[in-house]
Coordinates of C-alpha atoms in Angstrom, one line a residue:
Chain A
M1 CA 0.1 0.2 -0.1
S2 CA 1.3 3.2 -1.1
A3 CA 0.8 6.5 0.2
K4 CA 1.8 8.2 -2.9
K5 CA -1.2 8.1 -5.5
V6 CA 0.2 7.3 -8.7
R7 CA -1.2 9.9 -11.1
P8 CA -2.9 8.1 -14.0
R9 CA -0.8 8.1 -17.4
L10 CA -2.8 9.8 -20.4
S11 CA -2.6 7.1 -23.5
K12 CA -0.5 7.8 -26.5
G13 CA -3.6 8.3 -28.6
I14 CA -5.1 10.8 -26.5
L15 CA -2.0 13.1 -26.4
E16 CA -2.0 12.9 -30.1
M17 CA -5.1 15.2 -30.1
K18 CA -4.8 18.7 -31.2
F19 CA -6.4 20.2 -27.7
M20 CA -3.7 18.3 -26.1
Q21 CA -0.6 19.8 -27.4
R22 CA 0.2 21.2 -24.0
T23 CA -0.4 18.7 -22.1
K24 CA 1.7 16.6 -24.2
A25 CA 4.8 18.9 -24.1
K26 CA 4.4 18.9 -20.2
V27 CA 4.3 15.3 -20.2
D28 CA 7.5 14.9 -22.9
K29 CA 9.3 17.2 -20.5
E30 CA 8.6 15.2 -17.4
I31 CA 9.7 12.1 -18.9
E32 CA 13.1 13.6 -20.1
E33 CA 13.9 14.9 -16.8
A34 CA 13.2 11.7 -15.2
E35 CA 15.3 10.3 -17.4
G36 CA 18.1 12.8 -17.0
R37 CA 18.2 12.1 -13.3
E38 CA 18.3 8.3 -14.0
M39 CA 21.7 8.9 -16.4
Y40 CA 23.9 10.5 -14.1
S41 CA 22.4 9.5 -10.8
Q42 CA 25.5 7.4 -10.7
E43 CA 27.6 10.8 -11.1
I44 CA 25.8 13.0 -8.6
T45 CA 26.8 12.2 -4.8
Q46 CA 24.4 13.2 -2.0
K47 CA 27.1 15.3 -0.9
M48 CA 26.9 17.4 -4.1
L49 CA 22.6 17.5 -3.8
N50 CA 22.6 18.8 -0.7
S51 CA 26.0 20.9 0.4
N52 CA 25.6 24.7 0.8
S53 CA 29.5 25.1 0.6
N54 CA 30.6 28.4 2.4
Y55 CA 33.4 28.8 -0.5
I56 CA 33.2 31.0 -3.6
M57 CA 35.5 30.6 -6.6
E58 CA 36.5 34.0 -8.1
P59 CA 38.7 33.1 -10.9
S60 CA 39.9 36.7 -11.6
F61 CA 42.2 38.9 -10.1
V62 CA 40.3 41.8 -10.9
H63 CA 37.8 41.7 -8.1
C64 CA 40.4 40.1 -5.9
E65 CA 42.8 43.1 -6.0
N66 CA 40.5 46.2 -7.0
L67 CA 42.2 46.4 -10.5
I68 CA 41.1 49.7 -12.6
E69 CA 40.2 49.7 -16.2
G70 CA 43.5 48.8 -18.3
R71 CA 42.2 52.0 -21.0
L72 CA 43.5 55.0 -20.0
S73 CA 44.9 58.3 -21.9
F74 CA 46.3 61.5 -19.7
R75 CA 46.8 64.8 -20.6
G76 CA 44.7 65.1 -24.0
M77 CA 46.3 62.5 -25.8
N78 CA 43.2 60.9 -26.9
P79 CA 40.3 63.0 -25.9
E80 CA 37.8 60.4 -26.0
I81 CA 38.9 58.1 -23.4
E82 CA 39.6 60.8 -21.3
R83 CA 35.8 62.1 -21.6
L84 CA 34.8 58.3 -20.7
L85 CA 37.4 58.5 -17.8
E86 CA 35.9 61.6 -16.5
L87 CA 32.5 60.6 -16.6
E88 CA 33.2 57.4 -14.9
Q89 CA 34.8 59.4 -12.2
A90 CA 31.9 61.6 -11.9
D91 CA 29.9 58.4 -11.5
K92 CA 31.7 57.0 -8.7
L93 CA 31.7 60.6 -7.1
A94 CA 27.9 60.4 -7.0
N95 CA 28.1 57.0 -5.8
T96 CA 30.5 57.6 -2.6
R97 CA 28.9 61.2 -1.6
H98 CA 25.9 59.9 0.4
E99 CA 26.2 62.6 3.3
Q100 CA 25.2 66.0 2.0
P101 CA 25.5 68.9 4.4
T102 CA 22.1 69.8 5.8
E103 CA 21.0 73.7 6.4
V104 CA 18.2 72.2 9.0
S105 CA 19.4 70.6 11.7
D106 CA 17.0 66.9 12.6
K107 CA 15.6 68.7 15.8
D108 CA 14.8 71.7 13.9
M109 CA 12.8 69.2 11.3
A110 CA 11.4 67.1 13.6
S111 CA 10.0 70.1 15.9
F112 CA 9.1 71.9 12.6
Y113 CA 7.0 68.6 11.4
N114 CA 5.2 68.3 15.0
A115 CA 4.1 71.5 14.6
Q116 CA 2.4 70.8 11.2
Q117 CA 0.9 68.0 12.7
V118 CA -0.8 70.2 15.0
T119 CA -2.1 72.3 12.5
M120 CA -3.7 69.8 10.6
Q121 CA -5.4 68.1 13.2
K122 CA -7.2 71.4 14.2
K123 CA -8.6 71.1 10.9
F124 CA -10.2 68.0 11.0
Q125 CA -11.6 68.3 14.4
T126 CA -14.9 68.7 15.3
K127 CA -16.6 71.8 16.7
A128 CA -16.9 69.3 20.2
Q129 CA -13.8 68.7 20.4
F130 CA -12.4 72.3 19.2
K131 CA -14.9 73.7 22.3
A132 CA -13.6 71.2 25.0
K133 CA -9.5 71.4 24.3
R134 CA -10.4 75.3 24.3
N135 CA -11.6 74.9 28.0
N136 CA -8.7 72.4 28.7
V137 CA -5.6 74.5 27.6
E138 CA -4.1 76.5 29.8
K139 CA -4.8 79.9 28.7
T140 CA -1.8 82.0 27.8
K141 CA -1.0 85.5 29.3
W142 CA -2.5 87.7 27.1
Q143 CA -5.6 85.5 26.9
N144 CA -5.9 85.5 30.5
K145 CA -6.5 89.0 30.3
K146 CA -10.1 90.3 30.5
A147 CA -10.7 92.5 27.9
R148 CA -11.3 95.8 29.2
F149 CA -11.8 99.3 27.6
H150 CA -8.4 101.2 27.6
K151 CA -9.0 105.2 27.9
P152 CA -6.7 106.6 25.3
Q153 CA -4.3 108.9 26.2
E154 CA -4.4 112.4 25.5
D155 CA -1.7 112.8 23.3
D156 CA -2.6 109.5 21.3
V157 CA -5.4 111.2 19.6
Chain B
M1 CA 51.0 40.5 5.9
T2 CA 52.1 38.5 3.1
E3 CA 52.9 34.9 3.4
I4 CA 54.3 32.8 1.2
V5 CA 52.6 29.4 0.2
L6 CA 53.7 26.3 -2.1
P7 CA 51.1 24.2 -3.8
G8 CA 49.3 21.7 -1.6
D9 CA 49.7 24.0 1.8
R10 CA 46.5 23.9 3.2
I11 CA 45.2 27.6 3.9
C12 CA 44.4 27.2 7.5
A13 CA 43.0 30.7 8.3
A14 CA 40.7 30.8 5.1
E15 CA 38.8 27.4 6.4
E16 CA 38.7 28.9 10.0
L17 CA 36.8 31.6 8.3
A18 CA 34.4 29.3 6.4
R19 CA 33.2 27.9 9.0
S20 CA 31.2 31.0 9.9
K21 CA 30.7 33.0 7.1
K22 CA 31.3 32.7 3.0
V23 CA 34.5 33.2 1.7
I24 CA 35.9 34.1 -1.7
L25 CA 38.9 32.3 -3.0
G26 CA 40.9 33.8 -5.6
P27 CA 43.1 32.7 -8.1
G28 CA 45.9 29.9 -6.9
L29 CA 43.3 28.2 -4.3
R30 CA 41.6 25.5 -4.6
R31 CA 38.9 23.7 -2.3
E32 CA 39.2 19.9 -1.8
N33 CA 35.8 19.1 -0.2
E34 CA 36.6 21.0 3.0
Q35 CA 39.8 22.0 2.7
V36 CA 41.6 25.1 0.7
I37 CA 44.6 23.9 -1.1
A38 CA 47.0 26.0 -2.7
C39 CA 47.5 25.2 -6.2
K40 CA 50.6 27.8 -7.6
P41 CA 53.3 29.0 -5.6
G42 CA 53.4 32.9 -4.6
R43 CA 52.0 35.1 -1.8
L44 CA 49.2 34.8 -0.2
H45 CA 46.9 37.7 -0.1
H46 CA 44.2 38.4 2.1
K47 CA 41.7 41.2 1.4
E48 CA 38.9 42.5 4.4
P49 CA 36.5 40.7 4.8
N50 CA 37.0 37.4 3.5
T51 CA 39.1 37.1 0.4
Y52 CA 42.0 35.3 -0.1
W53 CA 43.9 34.7 -3.1
V54 CA 47.9 33.7 -4.2
D55 CA 50.0 36.4 -6.2
N56 CA 52.2 34.3 -8.3
H57 CA 54.9 35.1 -10.9
Q58 CA 53.4 34.3 -14.3
Q59 CA 54.0 34.5 -18.4
R60 CA 51.3 32.5 -19.5
Y61 CA 47.6 33.9 -19.5
V62 CA 45.0 31.8 -18.5
P63 CA 41.9 33.0 -20.0
V64 CA 39.1 34.8 -17.6
K65 CA 35.6 35.4 -17.9
G66 CA 35.1 39.5 -18.1
E67 CA 38.9 40.4 -18.3
A68 CA 40.2 43.0 -20.8
V69 CA 43.1 41.6 -23.3
I70 CA 45.3 43.1 -25.9
G71 CA 45.5 40.5 -28.7
V72 CA 46.5 40.6 -32.4
V73 CA 44.5 39.9 -35.3
T74 CA 45.7 37.0 -37.4
A75 CA 43.0 35.8 -39.8
K76 CA 40.1 36.8 -41.0
A77 CA 37.6 33.4 -41.0
G78 CA 34.1 33.7 -42.6
D79 CA 32.4 35.3 -40.0
I80 CA 34.8 35.8 -37.1
Y81 CA 38.4 36.9 -36.8
R82 CA 41.1 34.7 -35.0
V83 CA 42.9 36.8 -32.3
D84 CA 46.1 36.1 -30.6
I85 CA 45.9 36.6 -27.1
G86 CA 48.6 34.5 -25.7
A87 CA 46.4 32.0 -24.2
H88 CA 46.1 28.3 -25.2
D89 CA 44.2 28.9 -28.0
Q90 CA 43.6 31.7 -30.2
A91 CA 40.7 33.7 -29.3
S92 CA 38.1 34.0 -31.9
L93 CA 35.8 37.6 -32.2
S94 CA 32.6 37.4 -34.2
Y95 CA 32.4 40.7 -36.8
L96 CA 28.8 41.2 -35.3
A97 CA 31.1 42.2 -31.9
F98 CA 31.8 45.8 -32.9
E99 CA 29.8 49.4 -32.3
S100 CA 27.0 49.5 -34.6
A101 CA 28.2 46.7 -36.7
T102 CA 25.8 44.9 -39.0
K103 CA 25.7 41.7 -41.5
K104 CA 26.2 44.4 -44.5
N105 CA 28.1 46.8 -42.3
R106 CA 31.5 45.5 -41.6
P107 CA 33.7 46.3 -39.1
D108 CA 37.3 47.3 -41.0
V109 CA 39.8 44.6 -39.2
N110 CA 42.9 43.4 -40.8
P111 CA 45.0 41.0 -39.9
G112 CA 47.9 42.4 -38.1
D113 CA 45.4 44.8 -36.2
I114 CA 45.9 45.6 -32.2
L115 CA 42.7 44.8 -30.2
Y116 CA 41.8 45.7 -26.8
G117 CA 38.6 43.3 -25.9
R118 CA 36.8 41.9 -23.1
L119 CA 36.6 38.0 -23.1
I120 CA 32.9 36.8 -22.7
V121 CA 34.0 32.9 -23.0
A122 CA 36.7 31.6 -21.2
S123 CA 36.9 28.0 -20.3
R124 CA 39.6 25.0 -20.4
D125 CA 37.9 23.1 -23.1
L126 CA 36.7 26.0 -25.6
E127 CA 38.5 28.6 -27.2
P128 CA 38.2 31.9 -25.5
E129 CA 35.6 34.4 -27.6
L130 CA 36.5 38.1 -27.4
V131 CA 34.1 41.0 -27.7
C132 CA 35.1 44.9 -28.7
V133 CA 31.4 46.1 -27.3
N134 CA 30.2 46.1 -23.5
S135 CA 26.3 45.0 -22.9
S136 CA 24.8 48.1 -24.3
G137 CA 26.4 47.8 -27.6
K138 CA 28.4 50.5 -27.3
K139 CA 32.3 50.6 -27.9
G140 CA 33.5 51.9 -24.6
K141 CA 37.0 51.5 -24.2
L142 CA 37.4 48.4 -26.4
G143 CA 38.4 48.7 -30.1
V144 CA 41.1 48.5 -32.3
L145 CA 44.4 50.6 -31.0
M146 CA 45.8 52.4 -33.6
D147 CA 49.7 53.2 -34.2
G148 CA 51.6 53.2 -30.7
F149 CA 53.5 50.1 -29.4
V150 CA 52.9 46.9 -27.7
M151 CA 55.5 44.7 -25.8
N152 CA 55.0 42.2 -23.8
C153 CA 55.2 41.5 -19.6
S154 CA 55.0 39.3 -17.5
L155 CA 51.2 38.6 -15.7
N156 CA 52.1 40.7 -12.6
L157 CA 53.4 43.6 -14.0
A158 CA 50.4 44.1 -15.9
R159 CA 48.3 43.9 -12.4
L160 CA 50.7 46.2 -10.6
I161 CA 50.0 49.2 -13.1
L162 CA 46.2 48.7 -12.4
R163 CA 46.6 48.4 -8.9
E164 CA 44.2 51.9 -7.6
N165 CA 47.4 52.9 -5.2
C166 CA 50.1 52.1 -7.8
P167 CA 51.8 55.7 -8.2
L168 CA 53.1 54.7 -11.4
L169 CA 50.8 56.1 -14.2
R170 CA 50.5 59.3 -12.3
E171 CA 54.0 60.0 -12.1
L172 CA 54.6 58.9 -15.5
T173 CA 51.9 61.6 -16.6
K174 CA 54.0 64.4 -15.1
E175 CA 56.9 63.7 -17.6
M176 CA 54.7 63.7 -21.0
P177 CA 51.1 62.9 -22.2
F178 CA 50.7 59.6 -23.2
E179 CA 47.8 57.3 -23.9
I180 CA 48.0 53.3 -22.8
A181 CA 46.3 50.4 -23.0
V182 CA 46.9 47.3 -20.3
G183 CA 45.8 44.1 -21.0
L184 CA 45.7 41.5 -18.2
N185 CA 47.5 39.0 -20.8
G186 CA 50.7 40.5 -20.1
R187 CA 50.7 42.9 -23.0
I188 CA 50.8 46.5 -22.7
W189 CA 50.0 49.1 -25.5
I190 CA 51.5 52.9 -25.5
K191 CA 51.5 55.4 -27.3
A192 CA 52.8 59.0 -27.0
K193 CA 53.4 62.2 -29.3
S194 CA 57.1 60.8 -30.5
Q195 CA 58.6 57.6 -31.2
R196 CA 61.8 58.8 -28.6
E197 CA 59.1 59.6 -25.9
T198 CA 57.1 56.2 -26.7
I199 CA 60.4 54.0 -25.9
A200 CA 61.2 56.3 -22.8
L201 CA 58.0 55.2 -21.5
G202 CA 57.8 51.7 -22.3
N203 CA 61.3 51.3 -21.1
A204 CA 60.3 52.9 -17.6
I205 CA 57.1 50.9 -17.3
L206 CA 59.0 48.1 -17.7
A207 CA 61.7 49.0 -15.0
A208 CA 59.0 49.5 -12.7
E209 CA 58.1 45.7 -12.4
N210 CA 60.8 44.8 -9.6
A211 CA 60.8 48.5 -8.0
S212 CA 58.8 49.5 -4.6
Y213 CA 56.2 52.4 -4.9
E214 CA 58.5 54.7 -3.7
E215 CA 61.1 54.1 -6.2
M216 CA 58.6 54.4 -8.9
P217 CA 58.8 58.6 -9.1
K218 CA 62.5 58.2 -9.2
I219 CA 62.2 56.3 -12.2
C220 CA 59.9 58.3 -13.9
E221 CA 62.0 61.3 -12.9
N222 CA 65.1 59.7 -14.5
I223 CA 63.4 58.9 -17.5
G224 CA 62.2 62.2 -18.3
N225 CA 65.6 64.1 -17.5
I226 CA 67.0 61.6 -20.2
L227 CA 64.2 62.4 -22.3
F228 CA 64.3 66.5 -22.3
S229 CA 67.8 67.1 -21.5

């Protein structure tokens, strides 16, 4: 009693039919793969199959020693090459220069965006919320002052 | 810190490192199961974080995919050119592997021309294959090298010149304007304003093979003095 369910094989006659062409290609591929596995099963050891080695082979010195490109021109001998070199240099600089000097410090920016958030929140609050908040918040100095009529001084007039 | 290794020596430092993380083994090293063994005699180099390789003296070029080399066109055979790059076999170069080359518009390359090309196939069982365009179809710095002078040198010298911190080319620039193509196959093509300057340039480069970085400015200065006195 096998746990695996053996898939029924389609007969050759059906596979030859026109509407079965895609299935036929799939079946053919499966058969081919199975044959391939069988053919190389002697040569592929278990170690090759499930070895995850920590070694990477690098046949070139270029990457080991960080060699530069070997085509160079100096002092206007070959303007075409020198232009390419300049472009490369510019690219390299652009890639290495990550940190740009900032005009606004991180702290300033954070406080600015905090303030912005409060402003936006105010726009979306209901009237009730607005009033509740107004009563809760301690009033600043000028809000505490009771509005009163000030008699204008004589020389103001 | 460099250490001399001989073929067959085990590189314990690399094995140690491989237990915890990935290790890159460069030229001159090979892996036998879990052992790392040197297969060339030379100095063992280590680059942070995880690269090991052996730097040995060598004249014979072994093609490596992706390296730029200088070759001499030896024959035109139908759709391909045969190019001698000093390796085990002549490299092939398709006539379509040039910028804006089409079947009708063939590049003007003849036997005897010097080429600066990049290897795209390099296998010990196949003949190497060169191209003179980059992946986007532009010629970039590759292509036929006109005029100038080619000299053969050891592979070490070619690599020495191309190291980022090597002062040789910088110092030579102070003496004269010139153009250079260094093939990693141990061929150097140079071109200066006059024959005299080209010869002097060649001599300076060849003299630099066994010089230290400190001696290089002196060599260049000497050459300059001889030239312009």
